[in-house]
Amino acid sequence: MKWSLQGKWIAGGFCLTLLLMGLVSFASYKNTIELRESADRVQHTYETLNTLTDFYANMAVAESGRRGYIFLGSKQELERHQIAVKNMQSEIQALRNQIHPSSSQLQRLVLLNSLMNQRFALFNQSIELYQRNKSAFQAQDLITENSVKIREEILTVLANIKTEEQRYLKISLHESQLSIHYRTILENLGTFLSFAVVSSLCFSLYRQWIKRERIEKLERSLAQEKELSELKLQLFSMISHEFRTPLSVILLSSQLLKEILQDLVDKNQLKNLYRIQSSAKLMNQLITDLLTLNRAEAGKLEFNPQLINVESFCLNLLEDLQFFAIQPPALKFIKYGHCSRAKVDEKLLYSILSNLLLNAIKYSPNGGNIYLILNCEQEYTIFQVKDEGIGITSEDRQKIYEPLYRGQNVENITGTGLGLAVVKKCVELHQGEIEVESEVGIGTTFTVRIPHTTDAVV
């Protein structure tokens, strides 16, 4: 489908508008995700700071409860100490999920956990010592002294964790501000560009509307041309029918005369009868080619593939073609592989092979062998027509499938230039391929490959 320049501009404009809208939407979505992630990081940071504050408070409660139990012997103080220790352990666990997952923060958390385990061990040691010996004041003082040292280290770690979390909080807030800023710029730019593109489209559509009458006139002209094409096809069909009737009479009459006279006269005297038959068949072939080519150009050429015995088809075809020349060259059939049946359109296949063989006969004025080769492969049924005739020049090979074109070296050999054009159309309907190899003065080989459809070969 060919697009006009105006259509290309309109389509391109719509695509550009959709692209801009998509980019703006994608950028907005991405910024929204980033803002949400940034908000989540801020929330995690605040939760971490709150957890650190609660941890510090529970650490003080745990120490206070231990001392109250040791100095006063109050079980309530011991319970208060134990509850605070449990809360600290829970808060350490919570910090693992809340803290920023950087290597430095994780190392600090590991150090904090280690220090807390040491301090918990000192707490347990102090309580167990009190329960064994309430008067071991010197040992209790030593434990308290070690606990205070560990507490100072813990406070340092907590301060470092807090400082680092606050730094990450500032970074998250700054990134959020930048995302909002970039999003605003991008949305404004996208809106401006979309407005410019839409304005251009409106102008293009206005110009397109002006040209609408010209297009309608062109459509009317095309409709008339289509109607003329159909009338042309009907005319050729009618002419074909009118010509084929007398040709059939000529062929039938000549056949009857041949059967009557072949035992009464010498064979050389039957040459004129053979000429009548050959000329009538050539005329019939010409009419068939004209009608086939016309239908193909009008898109009305029917394609009805059926399973046929291709070997029998080829043999019958060669028998028919023996009458197309007074002194026909030797027509030989060669078969490779096992391919008894194939799914093809019999009429179109007849047009393909008969035209190729007739050309081989026509352009082999000095005789020589002509081969029809049938080969079956896994994916294709292959037909080859090989002759030892005048050959085709390299300049002509690119043009031989054009209607009415004839090679430069045909000299006085009669012909219409329709045969190979018909062959090309029929091969295309089979979704096949045709190739030619030729050398001037040596001969020509046409190869037709017809692909197998489902259940096409048996």
Coordinates of C-alpha atoms in Angstrom, one line a residue:
M1 CA 0.0 0.0 0.0
K2 CA 1.5 3.3 -1.1
W3 CA 0.9 6.3 1.1
S4 CA 0.6 9.9 -0.2
L5 CA 3.0 12.5 1.3
Q6 CA 0.1 14.1 3.1
G7 CA -1.0 10.7 4.5
K8 CA 2.6 10.0 5.7
W9 CA 2.7 13.4 7.4
I10 CA -0.7 12.8 9.1
A11 CA 0.2 9.2 10.2
G12 CA 3.6 10.4 11.3
G13 CA 2.1 13.2 13.3
F14 CA -0.4 10.9 15.1
C15 CA 2.4 8.5 15.8
L16 CA 4.6 11.3 17.2
T17 CA 1.7 12.6 19.3
L18 CA 1.1 9.1 20.7
L19 CA 4.8 8.7 21.3
L20 CA 5.0 12.0 23.2
M21 CA 2.0 11.2 25.2
G22 CA 3.5 7.7 25.9
L23 CA 6.8 9.3 27.0
V24 CA 5.1 11.8 29.2
S25 CA 2.9 9.1 30.8
F26 CA 5.9 6.8 31.2
A27 CA 8.0 9.5 32.8
S28 CA 5.1 10.5 35.1
Y29 CA 4.7 6.8 36.1
K30 CA 8.4 6.4 36.7
N31 CA 8.5 9.6 38.7
T32 CA 5.5 8.5 40.7
I33 CA 7.2 5.2 41.4
E34 CA 10.4 7.0 42.4
L35 CA 8.4 9.4 44.7
R36 CA 6.6 6.4 46.3
E37 CA 10.0 4.6 46.8
S38 CA 11.4 7.8 48.2
A39 CA 8.4 8.2 50.5
D40 CA 8.9 4.6 51.6
R41 CA 12.6 5.3 52.3
V42 CA 11.7 8.3 54.3
Q43 CA 9.1 6.3 56.3
H44 CA 11.7 3.6 56.9
T45 CA 14.1 6.2 58.1
Y46 CA 11.6 7.7 60.5
E47 CA 10.8 4.3 61.8
T48 CA 14.5 3.5 62.2
L49 CA 15.0 6.7 64.2
N50 CA 12.0 6.0 66.4
T51 CA 13.2 2.4 66.9
L52 CA 16.7 3.8 67.9
T53 CA 15.0 6.1 70.4
D54 CA 13.0 3.3 71.9
F55 CA 16.1 1.1 72.0
Y56 CA 18.0 3.7 73.9
A57 CA 15.1 4.2 76.4
N58 CA 14.7 0.4 76.9
M59 CA 18.5 0.2 77.4
A60 CA 18.3 2.7 80.2
V61 CA 15.2 0.9 81.7
A62 CA 17.0 -2.5 81.6
E63 CA 20.0 -1.0 83.4
S64 CA 17.8 0.7 86.0
G65 CA 15.8 -2.5 86.6
R66 CA 19.0 -4.5 87.1
R67 CA 20.4 -2.1 89.7
G68 CA 17.0 -1.8 91.5
Y69 CA 16.8 -5.6 91.7
I70 CA 20.4 -5.9 93.0
F71 CA 20.2 -3.1 95.6
L72 CA 16.6 -3.5 96.7
G73 CA 15.9 -7.1 95.9
S74 CA 12.6 -6.1 94.2
K75 CA 11.1 -8.7 91.9
Q76 CA 9.2 -5.9 90.2
E77 CA 12.5 -4.3 89.2
L78 CA 13.7 -7.7 87.9
E79 CA 10.5 -8.1 85.8
R80 CA 10.9 -4.5 84.5
H81 CA 14.5 -5.4 83.5
Q82 CA 13.5 -8.6 81.7
I83 CA 10.7 -6.8 79.8
A84 CA 13.2 -4.1 78.7
V85 CA 15.6 -6.7 77.5
K86 CA 12.9 -8.4 75.4
N87 CA 11.9 -5.1 73.9
M88 CA 15.6 -4.4 73.0
Q89 CA 15.8 -7.8 71.3
S90 CA 12.6 -7.0 69.3
E91 CA 13.9 -3.6 68.4
I92 CA 17.2 -5.1 67.2
Q93 CA 15.2 -7.5 65.0
A94 CA 13.1 -4.5 63.7
L95 CA 16.3 -2.6 62.8
R96 CA 17.4 -5.4 60.5
N97 CA 14.3 -4.7 58.3
Q98 CA 14.3 -0.9 58.7
I99 CA 17.9 0.2 58.4
H100 CA 19.3 1.3 55.1
P101 CA 20.8 -1.8 53.4
S102 CA 24.3 -0.2 52.9
S103 CA 27.4 -2.2 53.9
S104 CA 28.4 0.4 56.5
Q105 CA 25.0 0.3 58.2
L106 CA 24.9 -3.5 58.2
Q107 CA 28.3 -3.6 59.8
R108 CA 27.2 -1.2 62.5
L109 CA 24.1 -3.3 63.1
V110 CA 26.3 -6.4 63.4
L111 CA 28.5 -4.6 65.9
L112 CA 25.5 -3.3 67.8
N113 CA 24.1 -6.8 68.1
S114 CA 27.4 -8.1 69.3
L115 CA 27.7 -5.4 72.0
M116 CA 24.2 -6.0 73.1
N117 CA 24.8 -9.7 73.5
Q118 CA 27.9 -8.9 75.6
R119 CA 25.8 -6.6 77.8
F120 CA 23.0 -9.1 78.1
A121 CA 25.6 -11.6 79.2
L122 CA 26.8 -9.2 81.9
F123 CA 23.2 -8.6 83.0
N124 CA 22.6 -12.3 83.4
Q125 CA 26.0 -12.7 85.2
S126 CA 25.1 -9.9 87.6
I127 CA 21.6 -11.3 88.4
E128 CA 22.9 -14.8 88.9
L129 CA 25.7 -13.5 91.1
Y130 CA 23.2 -11.6 93.3
Q131 CA 21.0 -14.7 93.6
R132 CA 24.1 -16.7 94.8
N133 CA 25.7 -14.1 97.0
K134 CA 23.9 -10.9 97.8
S135 CA 27.0 -9.4 99.5
A136 CA 29.4 -9.7 96.5
F137 CA 29.5 -5.9 96.1
Q138 CA 33.0 -5.8 94.6
A139 CA 32.2 -8.2 91.8
Q140 CA 28.9 -6.3 91.1
D141 CA 30.8 -3.1 90.8
L142 CA 33.2 -4.7 88.3
I143 CA 30.3 -6.0 86.2
T144 CA 28.7 -2.5 86.3
E145 CA 31.9 -0.9 85.2
N146 CA 32.2 -3.3 82.2
S147 CA 28.5 -2.7 81.4
V148 CA 29.1 1.1 81.4
K149 CA 32.0 0.7 79.0
I150 CA 29.9 -1.4 76.7
R151 CA 27.1 1.1 77.0
E152 CA 29.4 3.9 75.8
E153 CA 30.4 1.8 72.8
I154 CA 26.7 1.1 72.1
L155 CA 25.9 4.8 72.3
T156 CA 28.6 5.6 69.8
V157 CA 27.2 2.9 67.4
L158 CA 23.7 4.2 67.8
A159 CA 24.9 7.8 67.1
N160 CA 26.6 6.7 64.0
I161 CA 23.6 4.7 62.8
K162 CA 21.4 7.7 63.5
T163 CA 23.7 10.1 61.6
E164 CA 23.9 7.8 58.6
E165 CA 20.1 7.4 58.5
Q166 CA 19.6 11.2 58.7
R167 CA 22.0 11.5 55.8
Y168 CA 20.0 9.0 53.7
L169 CA 16.9 10.9 54.6
K170 CA 18.3 14.2 53.2
I171 CA 19.3 12.4 50.0
S172 CA 15.8 10.9 49.6
L173 CA 14.2 14.3 50.1
H174 CA 16.6 15.9 47.6
E175 CA 15.9 13.2 45.0
S176 CA 12.1 13.6 45.5
Q177 CA 12.5 17.4 44.9
L178 CA 14.5 16.7 41.7
S179 CA 11.9 14.1 40.5
I180 CA 9.1 16.6 41.0
H181 CA 11.1 19.3 39.2
Y182 CA 12.0 17.1 36.2
R183 CA 8.4 15.8 36.0
T184 CA 7.1 19.3 35.8
I185 CA 9.5 20.3 33.0
L186 CA 8.8 17.1 31.1
E187 CA 5.0 17.4 31.3
N188 CA 5.2 21.0 30.2
L189 CA 7.5 20.2 27.3
G190 CA 5.3 17.2 26.3
T191 CA 2.2 19.3 26.4
F192 CA 3.8 22.0 24.2
L193 CA 5.1 19.5 21.7
S194 CA 1.7 17.7 21.6
F195 CA 0.0 21.0 21.0
A196 CA 2.4 21.8 18.1
V197 CA 1.9 18.4 16.6
V198 CA -1.9 18.5 16.9
S199 CA -1.9 22.0 15.3
S200 CA 0.2 20.7 12.4
L201 CA -2.2 17.7 12.0
C202 CA -5.2 20.0 11.9
F203 CA -3.6 22.1 9.2
S204 CA -2.7 18.9 7.3
L205 CA -6.3 17.6 7.6
Y206 CA -7.6 20.9 6.4
R207 CA -5.4 20.6 3.3
Q208 CA -6.5 17.0 2.9
W209 CA -10.1 18.1 3.0
I210 CA -9.4 20.5 0.1
K211 CA -8.0 17.6 -2.0
R212 CA -11.0 15.4 -1.3
E213 CA -12.8 16.2 -4.5
R214 CA -9.7 15.3 -6.5
I215 CA -9.6 11.9 -4.8
E216 CA -13.2 11.3 -5.4
K217 CA -12.7 12.1 -9.1
L218 CA -9.8 9.7 -9.2
E219 CA -11.9 7.0 -7.5
R220 CA -14.6 7.5 -10.1
S221 CA -12.0 7.2 -12.8
L222 CA -10.6 4.0 -11.2
A223 CA -14.2 2.6 -11.1
Q224 CA -14.6 3.3 -14.8
E225 CA -11.3 1.6 -15.5
K226 CA -12.3 -1.4 -13.5
E227 CA -15.5 -1.6 -15.4
L228 CA -13.6 -1.4 -18.7
S229 CA -11.3 -4.2 -17.5
E230 CA -14.3 -6.4 -16.8
L231 CA -15.8 -5.6 -20.2
K232 CA -12.5 -6.4 -21.8
L233 CA -12.5 -9.8 -20.0
Q234 CA -16.0 -10.5 -21.1
L235 CA -15.0 -9.6 -24.7
F236 CA -12.0 -12.0 -24.6
S237 CA -14.2 -14.7 -23.2
M238 CA -16.7 -14.3 -25.9
I239 CA -14.1 -14.2 -28.6
S240 CA -12.4 -17.2 -27.1
H241 CA -15.7 -19.1 -27.2
E242 CA -16.5 -18.1 -30.8
F243 CA -13.0 -19.1 -32.0
R244 CA -12.9 -22.4 -30.1
T245 CA -16.1 -23.7 -31.7
P246 CA -14.8 -23.7 -35.3
L247 CA -11.3 -24.8 -34.1
S248 CA -12.9 -27.8 -32.5
V249 CA -14.7 -28.6 -35.8
I250 CA -11.4 -28.3 -37.7
L251 CA -9.5 -30.5 -35.2
L252 CA -12.3 -33.2 -35.2
S253 CA -12.6 -33.1 -39.0
S254 CA -8.8 -33.4 -39.5
Q255 CA -8.7 -36.3 -37.0
L256 CA -11.5 -38.1 -38.9
L257 CA -9.7 -37.5 -42.2
K258 CA -6.5 -38.9 -40.8
E259 CA -8.2 -42.0 -39.6
I260 CA -9.8 -42.5 -43.0
L261 CA -6.7 -41.8 -45.1
Q262 CA -3.8 -43.1 -43.1
D263 CA -4.2 -46.6 -44.5
L264 CA -5.0 -45.4 -48.1
V265 CA -2.3 -42.9 -48.8
D266 CA 1.4 -42.5 -48.2
K267 CA 2.5 -40.9 -44.9
N268 CA 4.3 -38.0 -46.7
Q269 CA 0.9 -37.0 -48.3
L270 CA -0.6 -36.6 -44.8
K271 CA 1.8 -33.7 -43.9
N272 CA -0.7 -31.1 -44.8
L273 CA -3.3 -32.8 -42.6
Y274 CA -0.7 -32.7 -39.8
R275 CA -0.2 -29.0 -40.5
I276 CA -3.9 -28.3 -40.1
Q277 CA -4.0 -30.1 -36.8
S278 CA -0.9 -28.4 -35.5
S279 CA -2.0 -24.9 -36.6
A280 CA -5.5 -25.4 -35.1
K281 CA -3.9 -26.5 -31.8
L282 CA -1.5 -23.6 -31.8
M283 CA -4.4 -21.2 -32.4
N284 CA -6.3 -22.9 -29.5
Q285 CA -3.3 -22.5 -27.3
L286 CA -2.9 -18.8 -28.2
I287 CA -6.6 -18.2 -27.4
T288 CA -6.1 -20.0 -24.1
D289 CA -3.0 -17.9 -23.2
L290 CA -4.8 -14.6 -24.0
L291 CA -7.7 -15.5 -21.9
T292 CA -5.6 -16.8 -19.0
L293 CA -3.4 -13.7 -19.0
N294 CA -6.4 -11.4 -19.1
R295 CA -8.1 -13.2 -16.3
A296 CA -4.9 -13.1 -14.2
E297 CA -4.5 -9.3 -14.7
A298 CA -8.1 -8.8 -13.8
G299 CA -7.7 -11.0 -10.7
K300 CA -10.4 -13.4 -12.0
L301 CA -8.2 -16.4 -12.7
E302 CA -9.5 -19.3 -10.8
F303 CA -7.3 -21.6 -8.7
N304 CA -8.7 -25.0 -7.8
P305 CA -6.0 -27.4 -6.7
Q306 CA -6.8 -31.1 -6.6
L307 CA -4.9 -34.3 -6.2
I308 CA -3.8 -35.7 -9.6
N309 CA -1.4 -38.3 -10.9
V310 CA 1.4 -36.1 -12.1
E311 CA 3.3 -38.9 -13.8
S312 CA 0.3 -39.8 -16.0
F313 CA -0.4 -36.1 -16.5
C314 CA 3.1 -35.5 -17.9
L315 CA 2.9 -38.6 -20.2
N316 CA -0.5 -37.5 -21.6
L317 CA 0.9 -34.0 -22.2
L318 CA 3.9 -35.2 -24.1
E319 CA 1.6 -37.3 -26.3
D320 CA -0.6 -34.3 -27.1
L321 CA 2.4 -32.2 -28.0
Q322 CA 3.7 -34.6 -30.6
F323 CA 1.4 -33.0 -33.2
F324 CA 2.6 -29.5 -32.7
A325 CA 5.5 -29.9 -35.2
I326 CA 5.8 -31.6 -38.6
Q327 CA 9.1 -33.1 -37.6
P328 CA 9.0 -32.8 -33.9
P329 CA 12.2 -33.2 -31.9
A330 CA 12.5 -36.2 -29.5
L331 CA 10.3 -35.5 -26.4
K332 CA 11.6 -37.6 -23.5
F333 CA 10.2 -38.0 -20.0
I334 CA 12.4 -38.6 -17.0
K335 CA 11.2 -39.2 -13.4
Y336 CA 13.2 -39.1 -10.2
G337 CA 11.9 -40.2 -6.8
H338 CA 8.5 -41.4 -5.8
C339 CA 5.8 -38.7 -6.5
S340 CA 2.8 -40.3 -8.0
R341 CA 0.3 -37.7 -6.9
A342 CA 0.4 -34.0 -6.1
K343 CA -2.2 -31.3 -5.3
V344 CA -2.2 -28.8 -8.1
D345 CA -4.6 -27.0 -10.4
E346 CA -4.6 -29.3 -13.5
K347 CA -5.6 -26.5 -16.0
L348 CA -3.0 -24.1 -14.8
L349 CA -0.3 -26.9 -14.7
Y350 CA -1.2 -27.7 -18.3
S351 CA -0.7 -24.1 -19.2
I352 CA 2.7 -24.0 -17.4
L353 CA 4.1 -27.2 -19.0
S354 CA 2.5 -26.9 -22.4
N355 CA 3.9 -23.4 -22.9
L356 CA 7.4 -24.4 -21.8
L357 CA 7.4 -27.4 -24.0
L358 CA 6.0 -25.6 -27.0
N359 CA 8.7 -22.9 -26.6
A360 CA 11.3 -25.7 -26.4
I361 CA 9.9 -27.2 -29.6
K362 CA 9.6 -23.9 -31.4
Y363 CA 13.1 -22.7 -30.5
S364 CA 14.8 -26.0 -31.3
P365 CA 14.7 -25.6 -35.2
N366 CA 17.7 -27.9 -35.6
G367 CA 16.1 -30.7 -33.6
G368 CA 17.8 -32.2 -30.6
N369 CA 16.3 -33.8 -27.5
I370 CA 13.7 -32.1 -25.3
Y371 CA 13.3 -33.4 -21.8
L372 CA 10.4 -33.1 -19.3
I373 CA 11.8 -34.1 -15.9
L374 CA 9.6 -34.8 -12.9
N375 CA 11.2 -34.8 -9.5
C376 CA 9.7 -35.0 -6.0
E377 CA 11.4 -33.6 -2.9
Q378 CA 10.2 -33.3 0.6
E379 CA 8.7 -29.8 0.2
Y380 CA 8.4 -29.3 -3.6
T381 CA 7.2 -31.0 -6.7
I382 CA 9.7 -30.0 -9.4
F383 CA 9.2 -29.8 -13.1
Q384 CA 12.0 -29.2 -15.5
V385 CA 11.8 -28.6 -19.3
K386 CA 15.2 -28.9 -20.9
D387 CA 16.0 -28.3 -24.6
E388 CA 19.0 -28.1 -26.9
G389 CA 17.8 -25.1 -28.8
I390 CA 19.0 -21.5 -29.6
G391 CA 19.1 -20.4 -25.9
I392 CA 18.3 -17.1 -24.3
T393 CA 20.7 -14.2 -24.1
S394 CA 21.7 -12.8 -20.6
E395 CA 20.1 -9.4 -21.5
D396 CA 16.7 -11.1 -22.3
R397 CA 16.5 -13.2 -19.1
Q398 CA 15.2 -10.3 -17.0
K399 CA 12.4 -9.5 -19.5
I400 CA 11.2 -12.8 -20.8
Y401 CA 8.2 -12.9 -18.4
E402 CA 6.9 -9.6 -19.7
P403 CA 3.8 -9.9 -22.0
L404 CA 4.5 -9.7 -25.7
Y405 CA 8.3 -9.5 -25.2
R406 CA 10.4 -11.7 -27.4
G407 CA 14.2 -12.4 -27.3
Q408 CA 16.7 -10.7 -29.6
N409 CA 17.9 -13.9 -31.2
V410 CA 14.5 -15.4 -32.3
E411 CA 15.1 -14.2 -35.9
N412 CA 12.2 -15.5 -38.1
I413 CA 10.7 -17.9 -35.6
T414 CA 7.0 -16.9 -35.2
G415 CA 5.6 -16.3 -31.8
T416 CA 3.5 -13.9 -29.6
G417 CA 5.6 -13.5 -26.5
L418 CA 2.6 -14.5 -24.3
G419 CA 3.6 -18.0 -23.2
L420 CA 6.2 -17.2 -20.4
A421 CA 4.0 -14.4 -19.1
V422 CA 1.2 -17.0 -18.7
V423 CA 3.6 -19.4 -17.1
K424 CA 4.7 -16.8 -14.6
K425 CA 1.1 -16.0 -13.5
C426 CA 0.2 -19.7 -13.1
V427 CA 3.3 -20.4 -11.1
E428 CA 2.5 -17.5 -8.8
L429 CA -1.0 -18.7 -8.1
H430 CA 0.6 -22.0 -7.0
Q431 CA 2.9 -19.9 -4.7
G432 CA 5.7 -21.5 -6.6
E433 CA 9.0 -20.5 -8.1
I434 CA 10.4 -20.5 -11.7
E435 CA 14.1 -20.3 -12.7
V436 CA 15.8 -20.3 -16.0
E437 CA 19.3 -21.4 -17.0
S438 CA 20.4 -20.9 -20.6
E439 CA 23.4 -20.6 -22.8
V440 CA 23.1 -19.3 -26.4
G441 CA 23.5 -22.0 -28.9
I442 CA 23.6 -24.7 -26.3
G443 CA 20.1 -24.9 -24.8
T444 CA 17.7 -23.7 -22.1
T445 CA 16.4 -25.3 -18.8
F446 CA 13.3 -24.0 -17.1
T447 CA 12.7 -25.2 -13.5
V448 CA 9.3 -24.9 -11.8
R449 CA 9.0 -25.6 -8.1
I450 CA 5.5 -26.0 -6.7
P451 CA 5.3 -26.3 -2.9
H452 CA 3.4 -29.1 -1.2
T453 CA 0.4 -28.1 0.8
T454 CA -1.1 -30.3 3.6
D455 CA -1.9 -33.7 2.1
A456 CA -0.7 -32.4 -1.3
V457 CA 1.5 -35.4 -2.0
V458 CA 0.6 -39.0 -1.6

